[in-house]
XYZ file of C-alpha atoms in Angstrom:
572
model
C -8.695 -14.203 -61.296
C -8.839 -10.449 -60.728
C -11.917 -10.856 -58.569
C -10.113 -13.437 -56.441
C -7.126 -11.142 -55.963
C -9.347 -8.238 -55.042
C -11.235 -10.374 -52.535
C -7.968 -11.486 -50.929
C -6.807 -7.908 -50.525
C -10.095 -6.834 -48.933
C -9.850 -9.621 -46.374
C -6.639 -8.295 -44.947
C -3.986 -8.421 -47.640
C -2.181 -11.138 -49.562
C -1.179 -14.024 -47.389
C -3.746 -13.330 -44.635
C -5.887 -16.070 -43.144
C -9.024 -16.654 -45.280
C -12.193 -15.476 -43.599
C -10.360 -13.261 -41.067
C -11.238 -9.597 -41.489
C -9.409 -6.670 -39.923
C -11.033 -3.510 -38.557
C -12.319 -1.081 -41.219
C -9.744 1.261 -42.638
C -11.641 4.329 -41.373
C -11.034 3.264 -37.700
C -7.350 2.531 -38.289
C -6.385 5.985 -39.556
C -6.279 9.347 -37.847
C -7.121 12.640 -39.497
C -3.561 13.103 -40.730
C -3.520 9.633 -42.256
C -1.289 7.961 -39.643
C -2.163 4.632 -38.082
C -4.395 4.750 -34.978
C -2.937 2.387 -32.372
C -4.646 0.637 -29.499
C -3.160 2.968 -26.870
C -3.552 6.255 -28.740
C -6.964 7.020 -27.199
C -5.656 6.192 -23.735
C -2.642 8.443 -24.175
C -4.732 11.321 -25.449
C -6.070 12.071 -21.968
C -4.246 14.304 -19.512
C -2.377 12.194 -16.903
C -3.209 12.663 -13.243
C 0.080 11.393 -11.849
C 3.271 13.393 -11.742
C 5.343 10.569 -10.211
C 3.421 7.411 -9.377
C 6.459 5.618 -7.917
C 6.263 7.859 -4.849
C 3.141 5.938 -3.770
C 4.724 2.490 -3.991
C 6.067 0.623 -0.929
C 9.511 0.284 -2.531
C 10.018 4.061 -2.558
C 12.206 5.499 0.204
C 11.221 9.134 0.845
C 13.643 11.884 1.817
C 11.515 12.628 4.856
C 9.479 10.298 7.059
C 6.813 12.126 9.068
C 6.186 11.006 12.663
C 9.192 8.673 12.742
C 11.936 11.100 13.802
C 12.327 9.512 17.257
C 12.908 6.031 15.852
C 15.242 7.353 13.116
C 17.314 9.339 15.607
C 17.633 6.294 17.860
C 18.877 4.172 14.962
C 21.344 6.893 13.984
C 22.790 7.173 17.503
C 23.382 3.407 17.514
C 24.931 3.201 14.049
C 27.144 6.293 14.299
C 29.844 4.135 15.901
C 30.320 2.497 12.474
C 31.669 5.818 11.188
C 34.324 5.669 13.906
C 35.424 2.215 12.776
C 33.729 0.536 15.747
C 31.188 -2.294 15.789
C 27.610 -0.965 16.221
C 25.233 -2.761 18.551
C 22.808 -5.205 16.955
C 19.313 -3.775 16.503
C 15.895 -5.455 16.473
C 13.033 -3.387 15.010
C 9.450 -4.397 15.794
C 6.116 -3.181 14.475
C 3.016 -4.196 12.557
C 2.778 -4.076 8.786
C 2.867 -0.583 7.312
C 4.314 1.217 10.333
C 7.402 2.500 8.505
C 9.986 -0.006 9.778
C 11.664 -0.875 6.477
C 11.386 2.644 5.040
C 12.999 4.143 8.149
C 15.770 1.528 8.231
C 16.568 2.082 4.533
C 16.546 5.849 5.025
C 19.055 5.605 7.878
C 21.174 3.160 5.853
C 21.352 5.525 2.883
C 22.397 8.375 5.183
C 25.024 6.136 6.778
C 26.571 5.147 3.445
C 26.544 8.731 2.153
C 28.275 9.985 5.300
C 30.835 7.172 5.190
C 31.639 8.080 1.583
C 31.941 11.749 2.547
C 34.544 11.010 5.243
C 36.182 8.092 3.362
C 35.208 5.588 6.063
C 34.672 2.003 4.779
C 31.085 1.298 5.877
C 28.513 -0.768 3.959
C 24.889 -1.828 4.428
C 23.544 -5.020 2.840
C 19.754 -5.564 2.637
C 18.187 -9.035 2.504
C 14.456 -9.805 2.392
C 14.134 -13.024 4.397
C 10.646 -13.684 3.084
C 12.326 -14.443 -0.250
C 15.785 -15.509 0.946
C 14.516 -17.734 3.740
C 17.232 -20.356 4.360
C 20.682 -20.200 5.903
C 22.310 -21.340 2.650
C 20.598 -18.638 0.570
C 21.348 -15.864 3.053
C 25.038 -16.765 3.293
C 25.334 -17.316 -0.472
C 23.736 -13.956 -1.277
C 25.974 -12.148 1.203
C 29.072 -13.957 -0.018
C 28.388 -13.095 -3.666
C 27.718 -9.441 -2.824
C 31.033 -9.077 -1.018
C 32.893 -11.037 -3.711
C 31.523 -8.565 -6.262
C 32.617 -5.626 -4.091
C 36.072 -7.188 -3.654
C 36.413 -7.609 -7.419
C 35.554 -3.932 -7.915
C 38.065 -2.856 -5.260
C 40.814 -5.068 -6.737
C 40.155 -3.796 -10.266
C 40.402 -0.195 -9.116
C 43.596 -0.889 -7.182
C 45.204 -2.742 -10.109
C 44.374 0.155 -12.452
C 46.028 2.570 -10.034
C 49.158 0.420 -9.729
C 49.444 -0.083 -13.484
C 49.206 3.673 -13.961
C 51.924 4.125 -11.352
C 54.130 1.579 -13.102
C 53.702 3.360 -16.431
C 54.699 6.707 -14.880
C 57.803 5.114 -13.357
C 58.758 3.645 -16.727
C 58.281 7.024 -18.424
C 60.454 8.695 -15.804
C 63.232 6.145 -16.338
C 63.047 6.633 -20.131
C 63.297 10.429 -19.792
C 66.428 10.066 -17.604
C 69.624 9.377 -19.726
C 71.114 5.975 -19.190
C 74.737 7.080 -19.839
C 75.888 10.263 -18.204
C 78.828 12.415 -19.370
C 82.156 12.065 -17.581
C 81.727 15.502 -16.063
C 78.350 14.729 -14.564
C 79.524 11.300 -13.531
C 82.495 12.832 -11.836
C 80.253 15.350 -10.152
C 78.052 12.626 -8.728
C 81.103 10.793 -7.483
C 82.235 13.958 -5.722
C 79.028 14.046 -3.721
C 79.225 10.340 -2.920
C 82.979 9.652 -2.373
C 85.763 11.916 -3.721
C 87.868 10.407 -6.544
C 91.598 10.140 -6.344
C 93.414 13.183 -7.752
C 95.702 12.408 -10.635
C 99.205 13.826 -10.891
C 99.721 14.410 -7.140
C 103.110 13.559 -5.731
C 102.949 10.779 -3.185
C 105.620 12.491 -1.147
C 103.704 15.809 -0.945
C 102.192 17.028 2.282
C 99.142 14.912 3.209
C 97.427 17.925 4.692
C 97.716 19.850 1.427
C 96.393 16.809 -0.454
C 93.327 16.717 1.790
C 92.823 20.421 1.281
C 92.927 20.058 -2.461
C 90.469 17.156 -2.355
C 88.134 18.996 -0.038
C 88.157 22.429 -1.700
C 88.991 22.409 -5.397
C 86.785 19.571 -6.589
C 83.869 20.969 -4.569
C 84.154 24.284 -6.345
C 84.392 22.488 -9.661
C 81.219 20.503 -8.804
C 79.284 23.657 -8.022
C 80.358 25.331 -11.258
C 79.660 22.330 -13.448
C 76.329 21.732 -11.834
C 75.293 25.325 -12.389
C 76.292 25.199 -16.048
C 74.612 21.888 -16.672
C 71.479 23.014 -14.913
C 71.241 25.899 -17.331
C 72.008 23.900 -20.447
C 70.526 20.395 -19.932
C 67.730 20.082 -17.348
C 67.325 16.345 -17.902
C 70.839 15.706 -16.693
C 70.097 17.777 -13.616
C 67.028 15.620 -12.970
C 69.235 12.541 -13.232
C 71.608 13.962 -10.679
C 68.740 14.735 -8.303
C 67.415 11.199 -8.641
C 70.695 9.643 -7.642
C 71.663 11.932 -4.800
C 69.688 10.242 -1.995
C 66.220 9.498 -0.680
C 65.460 13.041 0.457
C 65.743 14.549 -3.022
C 64.229 11.482 -4.682
C 61.007 11.683 -2.663
C 60.169 15.107 -4.050
C 60.221 14.134 -7.738
C 59.959 10.393 -8.329
C 56.532 8.703 -8.923
C 57.318 6.159 -6.212
C 57.601 8.953 -3.674
C 55.135 8.658 -0.790
C 54.290 5.043 -1.765
C 55.208 1.864 0.084
C 57.084 0.605 -2.989
C 60.862 0.864 -3.439
C 61.033 -0.277 -7.054
C 58.991 -1.160 -10.123
C 59.391 -4.839 -9.331
C 57.582 -4.263 -6.012
C 54.684 -2.683 -7.877
C 54.510 -5.579 -10.332
C 54.631 -8.071 -7.485
C 51.694 -6.346 -5.773
C 49.682 -6.387 -9.005
C 50.283 -10.131 -9.329
C 49.126 -10.640 -5.732
C 45.903 -8.708 -6.320
C 45.123 -10.614 -9.512
C 45.733 -13.887 -7.673
C 43.316 -12.744 -4.947
C 40.732 -11.941 -7.584
C 40.969 -15.407 -9.048
C 40.680 -17.001 -5.601
C 37.171 -15.584 -5.014
C 34.760 -18.175 -6.390
C 31.117 -17.191 -6.758
C 28.778 -19.300 -4.632
C 26.032 -21.175 -6.514
C 22.519 -20.943 -5.103
C 22.490 -24.683 -4.398
C 24.910 -27.565 -4.197
C 27.605 -26.582 -1.691
C 27.880 -27.663 1.941
C 26.731 -24.873 4.225
C 30.051 -24.723 6.072
C 31.856 -24.100 2.763
C 29.455 -21.276 1.917
C 30.057 -19.739 5.339
C 33.822 -20.013 4.858
C 33.647 -18.219 1.485
C 31.439 -15.508 2.983
C 33.807 -15.113 5.935
C 36.864 -14.723 3.684
C 35.057 -12.308 1.376
C 33.814 -9.991 4.123
C 37.169 -10.027 5.938
C 39.253 -9.295 2.815
C 39.472 -5.580 3.541
C 38.934 -3.279 6.478
C 35.283 -2.198 6.751
C 32.206 -2.091 8.987
C 29.228 -4.027 7.619
C 25.582 -3.669 8.693
C 23.467 -6.627 7.537
C 19.773 -5.666 7.373
C 17.504 -8.733 7.619
C 13.929 -7.736 6.743
C 11.200 -10.182 7.867
C 13.774 -11.874 10.089
C 11.039 -13.948 11.759
C 10.433 -15.729 8.428
C 14.076 -16.845 8.403
C 13.856 -18.171 11.966
C 10.550 -19.896 11.229
C 11.903 -21.603 8.098
C 15.468 -22.547 9.055
C 15.917 -21.930 12.768
C 18.410 -19.584 14.414
C 21.664 -21.074 13.058
C 22.132 -18.157 10.652
C 21.680 -15.574 13.381
C 24.026 -17.488 15.679
C 26.805 -17.559 13.070
C 26.379 -13.901 12.108
C 26.212 -12.627 15.690
C 29.324 -14.581 16.744
C 31.610 -14.023 13.755
C 33.119 -10.751 15.044
C 35.301 -12.713 17.461
C 37.019 -14.371 14.468
C 37.243 -11.455 12.035
C 40.582 -9.646 11.661
C 39.845 -6.713 9.337
C 36.102 -6.155 9.281
C 33.250 -5.805 11.782
C 29.666 -7.045 11.316
C 26.449 -5.735 12.874
C 22.909 -7.082 12.405
C 19.714 -5.079 12.010
C 16.627 -7.322 12.173
C 13.115 -6.181 11.170
C 10.059 -8.182 12.246
C 6.270 -7.970 12.377
C 6.182 -10.546 15.188
C 6.923 -9.140 18.632
C 7.373 -12.615 20.093
C 9.624 -14.311 17.560
C 12.627 -14.001 19.894
C 10.883 -16.409 22.276
C 11.918 -19.232 19.941
C 15.590 -18.206 19.770
C 18.479 -19.825 21.564
C 19.236 -17.784 24.722
C 22.780 -17.060 23.473
C 21.443 -15.750 20.158
C 18.741 -13.758 21.898
C 21.203 -12.042 24.214
C 23.626 -11.043 21.451
C 21.008 -10.193 18.820
C 18.650 -8.076 20.903
C 21.214 -5.580 22.212
C 19.010 -2.673 21.123
C 15.259 -2.820 20.428
C 13.142 -0.209 18.656
C 9.335 -0.444 18.488
C 7.311 1.268 15.746
C 3.745 1.992 16.930
C 0.833 2.057 14.448
C -0.102 5.329 12.797
C -3.360 7.049 13.724
C -5.657 8.709 11.200
C -4.082 12.160 11.569
C -0.571 10.812 11.079
C -1.683 8.850 8.011
C -3.215 12.042 6.636
C 0.119 13.835 7.006
C 1.959 10.983 5.262
C -0.506 10.915 2.365
C -0.409 14.693 2.018
C 3.389 14.639 1.949
C 3.472 11.989 -0.789
C 0.551 13.421 -2.768
C 2.347 16.733 -3.281
C 4.967 14.866 -5.298
C 2.816 12.098 -6.803
C -0.063 14.068 -8.365
C -0.444 17.094 -10.552
C -1.858 20.272 -9.037
C -5.608 20.130 -8.537
C -5.889 16.369 -9.162
C -7.236 15.578 -5.676
C -10.559 16.650 -4.235
C -10.339 17.743 -0.565
C -12.075 14.671 0.866
C -9.870 12.021 -0.810
C -6.892 11.994 1.571
C -9.002 12.028 4.793
C -11.070 9.116 3.485
C -7.959 7.079 2.552
C -6.490 7.775 5.989
C -9.725 6.743 7.712
C -9.929 3.444 5.808
C -6.284 2.605 6.596
C -6.587 3.623 10.256
C -9.322 1.015 10.678
C -6.727 -1.655 9.815
C -4.158 -1.037 12.596
C -2.795 2.154 11.001
C -1.248 0.609 7.896
C 0.487 3.356 5.889
C 1.196 0.894 3.087
C -2.522 0.223 2.760
C -3.258 3.961 2.718
C -0.704 4.549 -0.065
C -2.050 1.626 -2.102
C -5.567 2.995 -1.669
C -4.583 6.462 -2.870
C -2.585 5.090 -5.819
C -5.404 2.741 -6.894
C -7.954 5.545 -6.655
C -5.737 7.624 -8.941
C -5.410 4.761 -11.432
C -9.201 4.269 -11.510
C -9.726 7.977 -12.114
C -7.113 7.972 -14.870
C -8.736 4.979 -16.581
C -12.093 6.745 -16.572
C -10.289 9.782 -18.078
C -11.452 12.157 -15.369
C -9.307 15.075 -14.287
C -9.965 14.856 -10.542
C -9.927 12.014 -8.013
C -13.104 12.037 -5.925
C -14.488 10.096 -2.963
C -16.213 7.552 -5.197
C -12.856 6.535 -6.691
C -11.535 5.838 -3.187
C -14.495 3.581 -2.375
C -14.045 1.713 -5.654
C -10.339 1.315 -4.851
C -11.223 -0.076 -1.416
C -13.417 -2.762 -2.993
C -10.798 -3.562 -5.637
C -7.953 -3.913 -3.137
C -10.057 -6.130 -0.925
C -10.922 -8.332 -3.905
C -7.279 -8.493 -4.988
C -6.283 -9.528 -1.483
C -8.892 -12.283 -1.434
C -7.831 -13.512 -4.867
C -4.186 -13.731 -3.791
C -5.039 -15.521 -0.535
C -7.326 -18.035 -2.260
C -4.852 -18.658 -5.058
C -2.091 -19.609 -2.603
C -4.188 -21.929 -0.435
C -3.141 -25.610 -0.129
C -5.143 -28.089 -2.191
C -7.031 -29.509 0.795
C -8.107 -26.037 1.920
C -9.227 -25.266 -1.631
C -11.398 -28.404 -1.634
C -13.017 -27.398 1.663
C -13.695 -23.886 0.340
C -15.038 -25.306 -2.925
C -17.434 -27.480 -0.894
C -18.784 -24.394 0.893
C -19.232 -22.596 -2.449
C -21.196 -25.544 -3.902
C -23.506 -25.570 -0.885
C -24.205 -21.836 -1.166
C -24.771 -22.127 -4.916
C -27.493 -24.695 -4.174
C -29.279 -22.431 -1.730
C -28.019 -23.919 1.520
C -27.691 -21.363 4.316
C -26.230 -21.673 7.800
C -23.995 -24.484 6.560
C -22.702 -26.867 9.216
C -19.476 -28.832 9.327
C -21.125 -32.183 8.532
C -22.577 -30.860 5.271
C -19.206 -29.432 4.228
C -17.517 -32.742 5.039
C -19.987 -34.742 2.904
C -19.286 -32.609 -0.173
C -15.567 -32.598 0.599
C -15.390 -36.414 0.573
C -17.150 -36.591 -2.800
C -14.733 -34.050 -4.273
C -11.741 -36.006 -2.954
C -13.095 -39.185 -4.516
C -13.578 -37.446 -7.857
C -10.036 -36.037 -7.799
C -8.477 -39.212 -6.359
C -7.134 -37.258 -3.385
C -6.570 -38.402 0.184
C -9.557 -37.764 2.449
C -8.812 -36.032 5.741
C -10.718 -36.706 8.921
C -13.672 -34.537 9.862
C -11.701 -33.118 12.792
C -8.940 -31.985 10.427
C -11.509 -30.455 8.053
C -12.904 -28.531 11.025
C -9.400 -27.129 11.630
C -9.142 -26.096 7.960
C -12.476 -24.268 8.260
C -11.095 -22.409 11.287
C -8.031 -21.398 9.247
C -10.262 -20.081 6.445
C -12.184 -18.135 9.083
C -8.949 -16.641 10.407
C -8.000 -15.532 6.857
C -11.383 -13.813 6.503
C -12.540 -16.013 3.632
C -15.412 -17.641 5.525
C -17.335 -16.747 8.664
C -17.621 -19.666 11.101
C -19.636 -19.122 14.281
C -20.159 -21.755 16.972
C -23.832 -21.927 17.940
C -25.645 -24.057 20.483
C -28.423 -26.413 19.364
C -29.576 -27.160 22.847
C -30.006 -30.862 23.382
C -28.443 -31.506 19.977
C -25.121 -30.012 21.060
C -23.001 -27.280 19.497
C -22.064 -26.824 15.856
C -20.389 -24.366 13.536
C -22.526 -22.325 11.177
C -20.462 -21.419 8.130
C -21.022 -18.739 5.511
C -18.892 -17.296 2.731
C -17.298 -13.874 3.424
C -15.917 -13.222 -0.076
C -17.566 -12.744 -3.492
C -18.780 -16.182 -4.611
C -18.296 -15.955 -8.370
C -14.808 -14.421 -8.236
C -13.690 -16.967 -5.652
C -14.965 -19.858 -7.769
C -13.065 -18.524 -10.802
C -9.834 -18.417 -8.782
C -10.377 -21.963 -7.500
C -11.103 -23.330 -10.979
C -7.880 -21.718 -12.241
C -6.106 -24.482 -10.315
C -5.462 -27.272 -12.829
C -6.586 -29.959 -10.368
C -9.922 -28.301 -9.622
C -10.721 -27.141 -13.149
C -12.179 -30.507 -14.202
C -14.620 -30.848 -11.312
C -18.098 -31.510 -12.616
C -21.149 -30.003 -11.004
C -21.684 -31.890 -7.789
C -25.187 -31.828 -6.353
C -24.826 -31.597 -2.591
C -26.681 -34.008 -0.382
C -28.144 -32.007 2.492
C -29.429 -33.904 5.474
C -32.806 -32.990 6.839
C -32.630 -30.343 9.548
C -35.134 -29.168 12.090
C -34.502 -25.443 12.139
C -36.519 -23.134 14.316
């Protein structure tokens, strides 16, 4: 029995799975006897990064090199919002990675900070239309944002009014409810003189008026002076009841639009009723006109200027047409309190060609074009970010020029350059080296390219995946210079095996052209002389990695090895 217990303990402790052995104790303990975790060795190395987030696309820097002209132009257009006026709508064009979104966010942050500084109600709302790509979702997201802001404003206002009401109540409690006859008489003297007792009705009226005008006034002055010295609270009560001019200098309701506590309570009830009236919009289920109505009421609840930033605006137009832009660009004519301006950001210079002429005229009031960066400009951007992102001495001199050169080859994409520099740093950190060198940049270039291919292949439609899988099977079986007919033969057999609809050969040819456009395959039209023209197809991406991505699709994972049938060819 003792042997059995000892054996159980050696295998990982009482209650562990029989036959499962843990790592030896010597590898699980450090020199001081503490447990050695999985990440301890990785954390033992000196980190290269000081702030890695600076190299991510989501980061908005405090300075944007080589974009001052575009930023200044945006600022001159939007400055009218700080004057309470409606800014012109802006359309921003440029290829990927040219600083459009970063510049627009930078200007928006400056605008909101300045509006807060001068207490001007101005807000900027950002929406990524690649994610929020329908009219319903755009309006619902905007409506819910402004409902949330309205709730915050109402809560703050109610707190202020409740505090005011409490101070009024405290003031009324401190003031005595019943005043002494002397003070009461004194107040009456100021308001309307009381009748004098013991005066003969037959006495001279002039002398009576003199007595009423002189003696009681002197008595009032004396009593007031005495009471002011002895009981200040009674003096405060007198001041409160002697007219608006004195009341405004001491009472909590002074310099407010309210005349009484009941007015304050009534306003609090109105605000709480407004708060209850704002109903959050669900992401699905409502008619679009109802969502628009809720958004309209929410944005027009208080006085403000709103700039709606629509990033990837061409995706919204492509998915749901220009109805959203039409409604947003025309709503200023119906708003009473607020003003709305649109800032659209697009990679497509021609997307406005598909807009309604009325939308196009109102939306494109101002246009700003962001040109691609050249290699020298990319070098400045990377140098500016690297000073914050990396520790001193972490970069060899040739790293930033090489990253800039690689990115400049792809239409000056700053985002690609930053990703390249960040990935090179991560590879160096994983290898536990202290300096990033040129070799790390080249490895990062290959890794990013592979990651891009994996993402593109993973998101392909099923029919395109079957066509690509057919090309992979042909190359795996030693077929070179693949033609469309050979791809189509394999494609039909795969469709039969998966019980999928078979497209025509003409449609498969179009799918091959799309794969060529994505850079996954290389399709070249060659002439065969008397035999006509054909496409010669070859794979442009790593074969094994691409096959793994395709087989990760549940529908393609069960495909058995298909031996391609290759027709006889007479090749020169």
